[in-house]
CSV table of C-alpha atoms in Angstrom, one decimal:
chain,number,residue,atom,x,y,z
A,231,ASP,CA,-22.7,19.8,38.3
A,232,MET,CA,-23.0,21.6,34.9
A,233,ARG,CA,-22.3,25.1,34.1
A,234,ILE,CA,-25.1,26.8,32.2
A,235,THR,CA,-24.8,30.5,31.2
A,236,ALA,CA,-27.2,33.1,29.8
A,237,ASP,CA,-25.7,32.5,26.4
A,238,HIS,CA,-26.6,28.7,26.6
A,239,VAL,CA,-30.2,29.6,27.6
A,240,LEU,CA,-30.4,32.2,24.8
A,241,ASN,CA,-29.1,29.6,22.2
A,242,PHE,CA,-31.7,27.1,23.5
A,243,LEU,CA,-34.5,29.6,23.0
A,244,GLU,CA,-33.4,30.7,19.6
A,245,MET,CA,-33.3,27.1,18.4
A,246,SER,CA,-36.6,26.4,19.9
A,247,THR,CA,-38.0,29.4,18.0
A,248,GLU,CA,-36.5,28.2,14.8
A,249,ILE,CA,-37.8,24.7,15.1
A,250,ASP,CA,-41.3,26.1,15.7
A,251,ARG,CA,-41.0,28.3,12.7
A,252,MET,CA,-40.0,25.3,10.6
A,253,ARG,CA,-43.0,23.4,12.0
A,254,LYS,CA,-45.3,26.1,10.7
A,255,VAL,CA,-43.6,26.1,7.4
A,256,ALA,CA,-44.2,22.4,7.1
A,257,GLU,CA,-47.9,22.8,8.1
A,258,HIS,CA,-48.4,25.3,5.2
A,259,SER,CA,-46.2,23.7,2.6
A,260,PRO,CA,-47.8,21.9,-0.4
A,261,ASP,CA,-46.1,18.6,0.5
A,262,GLY,CA,-46.5,19.0,4.3
A,263,LYS,CA,-42.8,19.2,4.9
A,264,ALA,CA,-40.0,21.6,5.7
A,265,HIS,CA,-37.0,21.3,3.5
A,266,VAL,CA,-33.3,22.1,4.0
A,267,GLU,CA,-32.4,25.2,2.0
A,268,ASN,CA,-29.9,24.6,-0.8
A,269,ALA,CA,-29.8,21.0,-0.1
A,270,VAL,CA,-27.2,19.0,-2.1
A,271,GLU,CA,-28.8,16.5,-4.5
A,272,ASP,CA,-29.1,13.0,-2.9
A,273,LYS,CA,-28.0,10.5,-5.5
A,274,ARG,CA,-28.3,7.5,-3.2
A,275,THR,CA,-30.3,4.7,-4.8
A,276,LYS,CA,-30.6,2.6,-1.7
A,277,ARG,CA,-31.7,3.8,1.8
A,278,GLY,CA,-31.2,2.2,5.2
A,279,LYS,CA,-34.0,0.6,7.1
A,280,SER,CA,-34.9,0.9,10.7
A,281,MET,CA,-33.4,-1.9,12.9
A,282,ASP,CA,-35.9,-1.4,15.8
A,283,LYS,CA,-39.1,0.4,16.4
A,284,ALA,CA,-38.0,3.8,14.8
A,285,ARG,CA,-40.1,5.0,11.8
A,286,VAL,CA,-36.9,5.9,10.0
A,287,GLY,CA,-33.5,4.4,9.1
A,288,ASN,CA,-30.2,5.6,10.4
A,289,ASP,CA,-29.0,7.3,7.2
A,290,LEU,CA,-30.9,10.6,7.2
A,291,VAL,CA,-28.7,13.5,6.2
A,292,GLN,CA,-30.8,16.4,4.9
A,293,ASP,CA,-34.2,14.8,4.4
A,294,PRO,CA,-37.3,17.1,4.7
A,295,MET,CA,-39.3,16.9,7.9
A,296,THR,CA,-42.9,16.9,8.7
A,297,ALA,CA,-44.7,19.0,11.2
A,298,GLU,CA,-45.1,16.1,13.4
A,299,GLU,CA,-41.4,15.3,13.3
A,300,LEU,CA,-40.4,18.8,14.1
A,301,ARG,CA,-42.8,18.8,17.1
A,302,ARG,CA,-40.7,15.9,18.5
A,303,LEU,CA,-37.4,17.8,17.9
A,304,TRP,CA,-35.9,19.5,20.9
A,305,PRO,CA,-32.6,21.3,21.4
A,306,GLY,CA,-30.7,20.4,24.5
A,307,PHE,CA,-27.4,20.2,26.3
A,308,VAL,CA,-25.0,17.3,26.6
A,309,ARG,CA,-22.3,17.4,29.3
A,310,THR,CA,-18.7,18.1,28.4
A,311,GLU,CA,-15.7,18.5,30.6
A,312,VAL,CA,-12.3,20.3,30.3
A,313,LEU,CA,-9.1,18.3,30.7
A,314,ASP,CA,-7.2,20.4,33.2
A,315,ALA,CA,-3.5,19.5,33.4
A,316,ARG,CA,-2.3,22.9,34.7
A,317,GLY,CA,-0.9,21.5,38.0
A,318,GLY,CA,2.0,19.9,36.3
A,319,GLU,CA,1.0,16.4,37.3
A,320,SER,CA,-0.1,13.8,34.8
A,321,HIS,CA,-3.9,13.7,34.4
A,322,PRO,CA,-5.5,10.3,35.3
A,323,LEU,CA,-6.8,10.0,31.7
A,324,LEU,CA,-3.3,10.6,30.3
A,325,GLY,CA,-1.2,8.5,32.6
A,326,GLY,CA,-0.3,4.8,32.9
A,327,ALA,CA,1.0,2.3,30.3
A,328,LYS,CA,-2.2,2.6,28.2
A,329,PRO,CA,-3.6,6.1,28.8
A,330,THR,CA,-7.5,6.0,28.6
A,331,LEU,CA,-7.7,8.9,26.1
A,332,ASP,CA,-5.3,7.0,23.7
A,333,ASN,CA,-7.1,3.7,24.0
A,334,TYR,CA,-10.8,4.4,24.0
A,335,ILE,CA,-13.3,1.7,23.1
A,336,TRP,CA,-13.9,2.7,19.5
A,337,MET,CA,-10.3,3.8,18.6
A,338,LYS,CA,-9.7,1.4,15.8
A,339,ASP,CA,-13.1,1.9,14.3
A,340,VAL,CA,-13.4,5.7,14.6
A,341,PRO,CA,-10.0,7.3,15.0
A,342,THR,CA,-9.7,10.8,16.3
A,343,SER,CA,-9.6,13.7,13.7
A,344,MET,CA,-8.1,16.4,15.8
A,345,GLU,CA,-5.9,17.6,13.0
A,346,TYR,CA,-8.9,18.1,10.8
A,347,GLU,CA,-10.8,19.8,13.6
A,348,GLN,CA,-8.0,22.2,14.3
A,349,ALA,CA,-7.7,23.2,10.7
A,350,HIS,CA,-11.3,23.2,9.5
A,351,GLY,CA,-13.7,22.6,12.4
A,352,THR,CA,-16.1,25.1,14.0
A,353,ILE,CA,-16.0,24.0,17.6
A,354,ASP,CA,-15.4,26.9,20.0
A,355,PRO,CA,-14.5,25.6,23.4
A,356,ASN,CA,-15.0,29.0,24.9
A,357,ILE,CA,-18.8,28.9,24.2
A,358,CYS,CA,-19.3,25.8,26.3
A,359,CYS,CA,-16.4,25.9,28.7
A,360,GLY,CA,-14.7,29.3,28.9
A,361,VAL,CA,-14.6,30.7,32.4
A,362,PRO,CA,-13.3,33.9,34.1
A,363,GLU,CA,-9.6,33.8,35.2
A,364,GLY,CA,-8.8,32.4,38.6
A,365,ARG,CA,-11.1,29.4,38.7
A,366,ALA,CA,-9.4,26.6,40.6
A,367,ARG,CA,-10.7,23.6,38.6
A,368,THR,CA,-11.1,25.0,35.1
A,369,PRO,CA,-8.7,26.8,32.7
A,370,SER,CA,-10.1,30.1,31.5
A,371,ASN,CA,-9.4,29.6,27.8
A,372,PRO,CA,-9.6,25.9,27.0
A,373,GLN,CA,-8.4,24.6,23.7
A,374,LYS,CA,-10.3,22.2,21.4
A,375,ASP,CA,-8.3,19.2,22.4
A,376,ASP,CA,-9.0,19.9,26.1
A,377,LEU,CA,-12.7,19.1,25.7
A,378,LEU,CA,-14.2,15.7,26.7
A,379,LEU,CA,-17.6,14.4,25.9
A,380,TRP,CA,-19.0,13.0,29.1
A,381,GLU,CA,-21.2,10.0,29.9
A,382,THR,CA,-21.6,9.1,26.2
A,383,ASP,CA,-19.4,8.1,23.3
A,384,VAL,CA,-19.4,8.3,19.5
A,385,SER,CA,-21.4,5.1,19.2
A,386,ALA,CA,-24.6,7.0,20.4
A,387,MET,CA,-24.1,10.0,18.2
A,388,GLY,CA,-25.6,11.0,14.9
A,389,VAL,CA,-25.5,14.2,12.8
A,390,ARG,CA,-28.1,15.9,10.5
A,391,ASN,CA,-28.6,19.0,8.4
A,392,TYR,CA,-32.0,20.2,9.9
A,393,PRO,CA,-34.4,22.5,8.1
A,394,GLY,CA,-33.8,26.1,9.3
A,395,ILE,CA,-31.2,25.1,11.8
A,396,GLY,CA,-28.4,23.6,9.7
A,397,TRP,CA,-25.9,21.0,10.9
A,398,ALA,CA,-26.3,19.7,14.4
A,399,ALA,CA,-25.4,16.6,16.5
A,400,ALA,CA,-28.1,14.2,17.4
A,401,MET,CA,-28.2,12.3,20.7
A,402,THR,CA,-29.6,8.9,21.4
A,403,VAL,CA,-33.4,8.8,22.0
A,404,GLU,CA,-36.0,6.1,22.4
A,405,ASP,CA,-36.5,4.4,19.1
A,406,ARG,CA,-40.2,5.3,18.7
A,407,SER,CA,-39.3,9.0,19.2
A,408,ASP,CA,-36.4,9.1,16.7
A,409,VAL,CA,-37.0,11.6,13.8
A,410,GLY,CA,-33.8,10.5,12.1
A,411,SER,CA,-30.1,11.4,11.7
A,412,TYR,CA,-27.0,9.8,10.2
A,413,TRP,CA,-25.8,7.5,12.9
A,414,SER,CA,-22.1,7.1,13.5
A,415,GLY,CA,-22.6,3.3,13.1
A,416,GLU,CA,-24.3,3.3,9.8
A,417,GLY,CA,-22.6,1.1,7.3
A,418,HIS,CA,-21.2,-1.1,10.1
A,419,ASN,CA,-18.5,1.5,11.1
A,420,PHE,CA,-18.1,-0.4,14.4
A,421,ASN,CA,-17.3,-3.7,12.7
A,422,ASP,CA,-20.5,-5.4,13.9
A,423,PRO,CA,-23.2,-6.0,11.3
A,424,GLU,CA,-25.6,-6.9,14.1
A,425,MET,CA,-25.0,-3.8,16.2
A,426,LYS,CA,-28.1,-1.6,16.6
A,427,ARG,CA,-28.2,2.0,17.4
A,428,PRO,CA,-27.9,2.4,21.1
A,429,ARG,CA,-31.2,3.7,22.6
A,430,ARG,CA,-31.9,3.8,26.4
A,431,VAL,CA,-28.5,2.9,27.6
A,432,ASN,CA,-27.6,4.7,30.8
A,433,ALA,CA,-23.9,5.0,30.0
A,434,LEU,CA,-24.6,6.7,26.7
A,435,ILE,CA,-27.5,9.2,27.4
A,436,GLY,CA,-25.0,12.0,28.2
A,437,GLN,CA,-27.1,13.5,31.0
A,438,GLN,CA,-29.2,15.3,28.4
A,439,ALA,CA,-31.1,18.3,29.7
């Protein structure tokens, strides 16, 4: 089950409206594209190429978008959970000789950055996961390091500065439908030059809605 509130729905509708506004901007712009406002100059001389049937590479950060690309861009929800250890007992993900949370699959390649997130990050755990007092299974005011990304991992994620929207995470999609983002594995971050961006992998789709 997933908890979806009126605020989540409102955010979805607002983002959908902004995407549609950017689509209209692209349709009426001289070059047929919507651009990121105040974009930083891109000084890269070499750009990545697609490794599958995607029309774009995996290194898009703030590239302008066509109306067609914006038509294929959808906001959505990805499942998160709250690590609840209020009962005093060790949580299954924290117990044992090698706790799962301290030994995740990509730990050596993509170490956690909670110190940076605590100091500079913008994640607000109450937006996704805050609940009224008295709930049996969920703390009312979760902290940032209580959040878990569920049914996906960092290898499936990307990030992009979208026209009109700003910075947002990008989930895995079918290669032919991808409008581009900066993939977490770009530049062989996972120590495998042959690794391709995960696409329709059941364990990584995150129950997108």
